[in-house]
PDB file of C-alpha atoms in Angstrom:
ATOM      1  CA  UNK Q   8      96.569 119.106 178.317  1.00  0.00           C
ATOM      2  CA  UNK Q   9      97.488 118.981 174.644  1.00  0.00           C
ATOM      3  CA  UNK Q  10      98.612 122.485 174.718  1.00  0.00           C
ATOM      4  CA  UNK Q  11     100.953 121.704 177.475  1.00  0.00           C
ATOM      5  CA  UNK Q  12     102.506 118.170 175.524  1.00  0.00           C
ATOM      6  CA  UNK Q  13     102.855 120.782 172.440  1.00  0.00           C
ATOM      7  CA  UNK Q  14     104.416 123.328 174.841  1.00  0.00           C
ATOM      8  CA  UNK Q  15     106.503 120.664 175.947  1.00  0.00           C
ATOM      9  CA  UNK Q  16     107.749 119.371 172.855  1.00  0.00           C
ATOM     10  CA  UNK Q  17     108.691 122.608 171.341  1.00  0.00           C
ATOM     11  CA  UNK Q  18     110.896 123.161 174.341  1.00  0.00           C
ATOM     12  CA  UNK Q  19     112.514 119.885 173.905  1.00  0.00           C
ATOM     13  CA  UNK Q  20     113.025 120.738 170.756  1.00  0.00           C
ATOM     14  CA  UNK Q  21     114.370 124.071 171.597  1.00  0.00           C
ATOM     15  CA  UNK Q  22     117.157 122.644 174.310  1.00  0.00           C
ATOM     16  CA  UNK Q  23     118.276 119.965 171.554  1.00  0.00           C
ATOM     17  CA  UNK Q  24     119.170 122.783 169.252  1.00  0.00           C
ATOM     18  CA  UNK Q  25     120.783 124.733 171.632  1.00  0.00           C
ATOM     19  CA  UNK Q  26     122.723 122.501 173.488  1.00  0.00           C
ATOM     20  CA  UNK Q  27     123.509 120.912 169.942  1.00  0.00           C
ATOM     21  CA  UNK Q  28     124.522 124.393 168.453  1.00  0.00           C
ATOM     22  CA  UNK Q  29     125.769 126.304 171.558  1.00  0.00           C
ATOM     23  CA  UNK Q  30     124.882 129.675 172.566  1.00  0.00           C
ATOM     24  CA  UNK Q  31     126.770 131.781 170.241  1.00  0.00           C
ATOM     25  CA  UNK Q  32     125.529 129.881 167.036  1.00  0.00           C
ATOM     26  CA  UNK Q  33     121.787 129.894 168.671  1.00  0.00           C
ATOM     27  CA  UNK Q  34     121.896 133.400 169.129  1.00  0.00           C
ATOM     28  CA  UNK Q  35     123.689 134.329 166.356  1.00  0.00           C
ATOM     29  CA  UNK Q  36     120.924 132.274 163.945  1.00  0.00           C
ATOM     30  CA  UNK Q  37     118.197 134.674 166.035  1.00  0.00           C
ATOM     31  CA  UNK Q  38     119.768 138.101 165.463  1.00  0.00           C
ATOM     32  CA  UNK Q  39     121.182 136.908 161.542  1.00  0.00           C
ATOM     33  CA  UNK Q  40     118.021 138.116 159.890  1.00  0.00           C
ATOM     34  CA  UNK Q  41     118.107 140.856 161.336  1.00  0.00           C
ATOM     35  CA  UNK Q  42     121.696 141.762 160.702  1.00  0.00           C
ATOM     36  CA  UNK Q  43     121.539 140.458 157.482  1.00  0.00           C
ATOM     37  CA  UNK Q  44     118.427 143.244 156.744  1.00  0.00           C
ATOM     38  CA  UNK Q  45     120.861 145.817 157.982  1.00  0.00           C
ATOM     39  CA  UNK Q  46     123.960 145.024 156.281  1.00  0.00           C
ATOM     40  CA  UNK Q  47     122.140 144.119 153.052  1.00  0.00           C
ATOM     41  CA  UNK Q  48     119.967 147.552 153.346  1.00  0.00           C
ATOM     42  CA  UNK Q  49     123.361 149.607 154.213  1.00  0.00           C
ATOM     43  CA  UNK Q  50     125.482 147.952 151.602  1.00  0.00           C
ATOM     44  CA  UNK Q  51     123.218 146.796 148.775  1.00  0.00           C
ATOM     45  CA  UNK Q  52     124.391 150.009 146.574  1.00  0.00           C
ATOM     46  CA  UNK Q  53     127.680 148.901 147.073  1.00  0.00           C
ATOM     47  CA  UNK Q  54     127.027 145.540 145.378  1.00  0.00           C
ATOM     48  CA  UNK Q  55     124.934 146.956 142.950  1.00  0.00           C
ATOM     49  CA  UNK Q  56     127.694 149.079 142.006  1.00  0.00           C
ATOM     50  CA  UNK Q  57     130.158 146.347 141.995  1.00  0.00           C
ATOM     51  CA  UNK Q  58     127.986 144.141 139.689  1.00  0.00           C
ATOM     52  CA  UNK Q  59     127.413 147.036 137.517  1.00  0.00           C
ATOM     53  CA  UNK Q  60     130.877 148.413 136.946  1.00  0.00           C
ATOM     54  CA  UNK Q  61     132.757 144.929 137.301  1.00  0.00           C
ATOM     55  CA  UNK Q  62     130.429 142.459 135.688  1.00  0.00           C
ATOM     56  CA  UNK Q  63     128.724 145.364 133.541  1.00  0.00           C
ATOM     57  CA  UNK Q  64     125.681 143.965 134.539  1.00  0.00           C
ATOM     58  CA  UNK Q  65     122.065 146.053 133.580  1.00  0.00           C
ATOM     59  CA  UNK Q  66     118.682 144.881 134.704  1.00  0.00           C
ATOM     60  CA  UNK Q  67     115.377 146.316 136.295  1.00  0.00           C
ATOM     61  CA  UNK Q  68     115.935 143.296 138.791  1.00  0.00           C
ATOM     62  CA  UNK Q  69     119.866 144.516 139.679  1.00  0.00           C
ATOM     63  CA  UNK Q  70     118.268 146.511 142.890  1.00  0.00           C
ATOM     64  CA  UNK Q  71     116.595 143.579 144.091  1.00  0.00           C
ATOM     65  CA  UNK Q  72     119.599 140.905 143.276  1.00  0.00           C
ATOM     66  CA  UNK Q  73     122.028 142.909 144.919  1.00  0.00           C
ATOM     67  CA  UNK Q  74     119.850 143.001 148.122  1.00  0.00           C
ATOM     68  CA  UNK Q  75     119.242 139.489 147.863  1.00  0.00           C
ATOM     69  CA  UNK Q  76     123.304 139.271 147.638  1.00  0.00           C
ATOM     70  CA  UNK Q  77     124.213 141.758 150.378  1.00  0.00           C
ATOM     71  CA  UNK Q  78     121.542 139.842 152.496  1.00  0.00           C
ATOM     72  CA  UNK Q  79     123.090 136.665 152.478  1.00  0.00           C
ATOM     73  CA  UNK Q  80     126.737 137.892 152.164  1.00  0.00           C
ATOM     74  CA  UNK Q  81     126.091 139.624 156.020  1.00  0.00           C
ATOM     75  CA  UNK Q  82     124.228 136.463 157.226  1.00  0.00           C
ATOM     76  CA  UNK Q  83     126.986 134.542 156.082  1.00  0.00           C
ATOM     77  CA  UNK Q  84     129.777 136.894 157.969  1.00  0.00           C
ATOM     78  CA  UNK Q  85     127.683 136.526 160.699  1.00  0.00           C
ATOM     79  CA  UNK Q  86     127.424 133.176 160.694  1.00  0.00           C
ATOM     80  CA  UNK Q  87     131.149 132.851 160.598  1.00  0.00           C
ATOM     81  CA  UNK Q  88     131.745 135.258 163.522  1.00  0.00           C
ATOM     82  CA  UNK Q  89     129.667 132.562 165.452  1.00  0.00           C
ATOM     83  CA  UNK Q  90     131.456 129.571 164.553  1.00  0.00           C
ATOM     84  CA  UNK Q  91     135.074 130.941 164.881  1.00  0.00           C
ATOM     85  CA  UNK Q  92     133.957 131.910 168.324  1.00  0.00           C
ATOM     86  CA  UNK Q  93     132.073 128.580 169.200  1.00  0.00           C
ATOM     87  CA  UNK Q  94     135.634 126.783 168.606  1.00  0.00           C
ATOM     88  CA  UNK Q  95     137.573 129.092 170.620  1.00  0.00           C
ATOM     89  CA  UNK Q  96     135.215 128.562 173.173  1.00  0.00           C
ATOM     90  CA  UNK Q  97     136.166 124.525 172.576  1.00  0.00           C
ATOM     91  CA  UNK Q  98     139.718 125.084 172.055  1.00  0.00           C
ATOM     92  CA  UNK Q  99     139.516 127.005 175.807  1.00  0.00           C
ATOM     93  CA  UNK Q 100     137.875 123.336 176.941  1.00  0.00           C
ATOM     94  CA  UNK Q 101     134.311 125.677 177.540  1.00  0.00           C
ATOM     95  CA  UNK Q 102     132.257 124.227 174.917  1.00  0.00           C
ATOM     96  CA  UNK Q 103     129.817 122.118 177.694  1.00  0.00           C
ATOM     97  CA  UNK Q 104     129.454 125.870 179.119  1.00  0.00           C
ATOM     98  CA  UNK Q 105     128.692 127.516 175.208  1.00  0.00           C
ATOM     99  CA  UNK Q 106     125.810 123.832 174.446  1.00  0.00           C
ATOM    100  CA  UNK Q 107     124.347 124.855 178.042  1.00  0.00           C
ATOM    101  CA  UNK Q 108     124.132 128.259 177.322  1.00  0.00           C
ATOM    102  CA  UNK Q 109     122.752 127.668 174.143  1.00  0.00           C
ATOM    103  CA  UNK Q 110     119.955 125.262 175.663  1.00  0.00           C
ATOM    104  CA  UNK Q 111     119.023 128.226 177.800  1.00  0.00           C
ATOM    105  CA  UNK Q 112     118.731 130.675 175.456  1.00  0.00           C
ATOM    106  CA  UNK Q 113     116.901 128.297 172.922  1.00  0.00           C
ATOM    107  CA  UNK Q 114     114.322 127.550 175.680  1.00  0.00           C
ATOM    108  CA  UNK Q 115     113.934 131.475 176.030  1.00  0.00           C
ATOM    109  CA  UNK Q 116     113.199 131.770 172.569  1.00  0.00           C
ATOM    110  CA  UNK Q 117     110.794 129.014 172.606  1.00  0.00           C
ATOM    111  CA  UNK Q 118     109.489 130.946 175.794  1.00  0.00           C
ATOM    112  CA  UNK Q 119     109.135 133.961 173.891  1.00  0.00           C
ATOM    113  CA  UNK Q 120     107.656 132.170 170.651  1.00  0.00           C
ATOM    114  CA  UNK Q 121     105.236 130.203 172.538  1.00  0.00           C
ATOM    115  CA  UNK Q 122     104.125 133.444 174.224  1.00  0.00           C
ATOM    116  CA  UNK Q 123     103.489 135.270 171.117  1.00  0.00           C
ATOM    117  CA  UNK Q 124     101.594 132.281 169.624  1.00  0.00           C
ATOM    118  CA  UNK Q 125      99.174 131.984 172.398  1.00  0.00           C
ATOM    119  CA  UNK Q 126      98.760 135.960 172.821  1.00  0.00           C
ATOM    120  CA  UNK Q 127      97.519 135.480 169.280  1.00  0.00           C
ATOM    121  CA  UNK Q 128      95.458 132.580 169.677  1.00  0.00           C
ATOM    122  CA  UNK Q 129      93.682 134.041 172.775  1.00  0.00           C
ATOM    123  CA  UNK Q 130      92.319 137.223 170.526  1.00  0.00           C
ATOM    124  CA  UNK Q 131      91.646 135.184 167.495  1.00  0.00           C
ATOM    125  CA  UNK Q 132      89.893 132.925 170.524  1.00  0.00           C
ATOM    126  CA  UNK Q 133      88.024 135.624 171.873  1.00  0.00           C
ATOM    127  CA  UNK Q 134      86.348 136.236 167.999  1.00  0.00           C
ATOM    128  CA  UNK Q 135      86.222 132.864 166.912  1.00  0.00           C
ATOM    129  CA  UNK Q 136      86.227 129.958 169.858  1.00  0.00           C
ATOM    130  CA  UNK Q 137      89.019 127.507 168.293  1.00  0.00           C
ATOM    131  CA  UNK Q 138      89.882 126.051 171.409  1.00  0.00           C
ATOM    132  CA  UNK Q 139      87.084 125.152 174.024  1.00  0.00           C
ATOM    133  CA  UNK Q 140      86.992 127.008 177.666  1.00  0.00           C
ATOM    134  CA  UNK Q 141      87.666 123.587 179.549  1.00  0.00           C
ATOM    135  CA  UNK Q 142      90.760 123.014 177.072  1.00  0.00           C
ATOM    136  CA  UNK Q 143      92.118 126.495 177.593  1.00  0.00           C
ATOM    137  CA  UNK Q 144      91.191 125.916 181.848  1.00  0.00           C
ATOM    138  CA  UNK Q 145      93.533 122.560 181.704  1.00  0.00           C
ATOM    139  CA  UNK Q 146      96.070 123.441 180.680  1.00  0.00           C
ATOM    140  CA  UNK Q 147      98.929 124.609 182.643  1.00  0.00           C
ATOM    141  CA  UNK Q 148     100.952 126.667 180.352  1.00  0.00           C
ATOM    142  CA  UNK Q 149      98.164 128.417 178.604  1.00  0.00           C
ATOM    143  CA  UNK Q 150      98.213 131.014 181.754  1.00  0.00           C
ATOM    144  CA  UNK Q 151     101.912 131.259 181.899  1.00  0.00           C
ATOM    145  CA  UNK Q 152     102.435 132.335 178.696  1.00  0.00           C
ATOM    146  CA  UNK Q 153      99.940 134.824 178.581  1.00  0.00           C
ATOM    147  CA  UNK Q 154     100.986 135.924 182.046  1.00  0.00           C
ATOM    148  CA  UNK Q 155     104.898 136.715 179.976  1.00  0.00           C
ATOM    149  CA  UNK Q 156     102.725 137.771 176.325  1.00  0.00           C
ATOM    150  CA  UNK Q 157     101.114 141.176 178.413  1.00  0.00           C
ATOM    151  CA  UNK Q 158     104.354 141.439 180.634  1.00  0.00           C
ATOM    152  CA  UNK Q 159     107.903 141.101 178.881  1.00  0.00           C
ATOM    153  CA  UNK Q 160     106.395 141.448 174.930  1.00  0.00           C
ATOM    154  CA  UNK Q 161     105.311 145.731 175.675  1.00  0.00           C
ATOM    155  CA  UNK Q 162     108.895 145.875 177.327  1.00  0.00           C
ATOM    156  CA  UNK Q 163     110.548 144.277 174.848  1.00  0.00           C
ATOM    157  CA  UNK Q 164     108.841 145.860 172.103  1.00  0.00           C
ATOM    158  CA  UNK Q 165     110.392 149.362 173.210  1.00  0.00           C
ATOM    159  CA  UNK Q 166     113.899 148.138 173.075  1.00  0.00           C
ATOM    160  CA  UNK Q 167     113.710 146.494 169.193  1.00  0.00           C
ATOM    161  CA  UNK Q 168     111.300 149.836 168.375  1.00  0.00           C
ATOM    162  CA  UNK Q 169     115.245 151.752 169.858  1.00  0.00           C
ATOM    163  CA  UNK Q 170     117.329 149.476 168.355  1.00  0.00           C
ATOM    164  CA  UNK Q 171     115.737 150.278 165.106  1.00  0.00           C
ATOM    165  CA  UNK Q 172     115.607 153.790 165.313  1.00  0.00           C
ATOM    166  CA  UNK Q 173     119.250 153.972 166.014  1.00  0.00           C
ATOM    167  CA  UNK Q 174     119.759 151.668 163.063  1.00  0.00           C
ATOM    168  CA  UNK Q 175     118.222 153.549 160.626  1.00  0.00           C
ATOM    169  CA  UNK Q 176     120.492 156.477 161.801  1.00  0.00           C
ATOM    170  CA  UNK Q 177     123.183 153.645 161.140  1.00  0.00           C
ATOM    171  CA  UNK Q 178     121.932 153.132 157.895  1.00  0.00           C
ATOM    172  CA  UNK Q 179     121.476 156.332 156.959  1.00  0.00           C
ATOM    173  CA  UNK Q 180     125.632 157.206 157.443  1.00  0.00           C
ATOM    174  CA  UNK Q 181     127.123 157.263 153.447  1.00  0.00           C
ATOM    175  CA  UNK Q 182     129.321 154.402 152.385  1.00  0.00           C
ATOM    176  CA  UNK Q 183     132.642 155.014 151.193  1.00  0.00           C
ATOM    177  CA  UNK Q 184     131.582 154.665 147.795  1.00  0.00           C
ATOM    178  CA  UNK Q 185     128.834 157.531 148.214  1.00  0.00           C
ATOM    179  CA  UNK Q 186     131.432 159.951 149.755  1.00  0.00           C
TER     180      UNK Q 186
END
């Protein structure tokens, strides 16, 4: 039972944030990192470069500072993509359409969250009993979530392991810099 209330709360939690953000700031927040690792990992010489030759800048730590920069610069683009399409989307009167699809897609992440979180409590279960048998019978989610842990997660493990095999062959194209 207190798994479920938890289960519960988290997706109250998630449809609050999405219906307060809307769908294309929810999903862009869930794919940012991920962008931001790309564009900071393709374009980190660049900045490098630029805070070399510009700035005449020289340190051991120059690598790792212009990651750190590139990072947040992408995030940031991102980010803005997201909000100059949110208020389109309200200047074309759909913003109640972008909050409800941002409530659904928050409660699918929370879906998908909650799934990995109890995949990973039922092995660390199965070694060490943290949660008692009649606790784990109870409750009604426990089963669902498992049930979408062994079906969607190998599934949708084979289309991030794609996606990042065709971004490192993104990554891998030179910058105009390097040509």
């Amino acid at each position: 039972m207190i798994l479920d209330i938890l289960v519960l709360l988290a997706l109250a939690f998630g449809v609050f944030k999405g219906f307060k953000n809307g769908f294309f700031v929810s999903v862009v927040a869930f794919l940012s990192l991920l962008i931001g690792t790309m564009g900071a990992l393709k374009f980190s010489n660049v900045v490098k470069d630029f805070l070399q030759h510009k700035w005449g800048w020289e340190s051991s730590f120059l690598p790792v500072l212009s990651f750190v920069i590139a990072f947040v610069l992408a995030i940031l683009a991102v980010r803005l993509a997201a909000q100059i399409t949110t208020k389109i989307f309200e200047a074309a009167f759909l913003g109640f359409f972008n909050r409800m699809l941002g409530a659904l897609f928050q409660i699918l992440v929370v879906v998908l969250m909650m799934s990995l979180v109890y995949a990973v409590l039922d092995q660390i279960n199965n070694s060490i009993r943290i949660i008692g048998p009649e606790t784990l019978a109870s409750s009604k989610s426990y089963s669902i979530y498992l049930f979408v842990s062994e079906h969607i997660f190998p599934s949708l493990f084979e289309m991030v392991k794609h996606l990042f095999e065709k971004s490192v062959d993104v990554l891998q194209t030179p910058t105009p810099e390097s040509i």
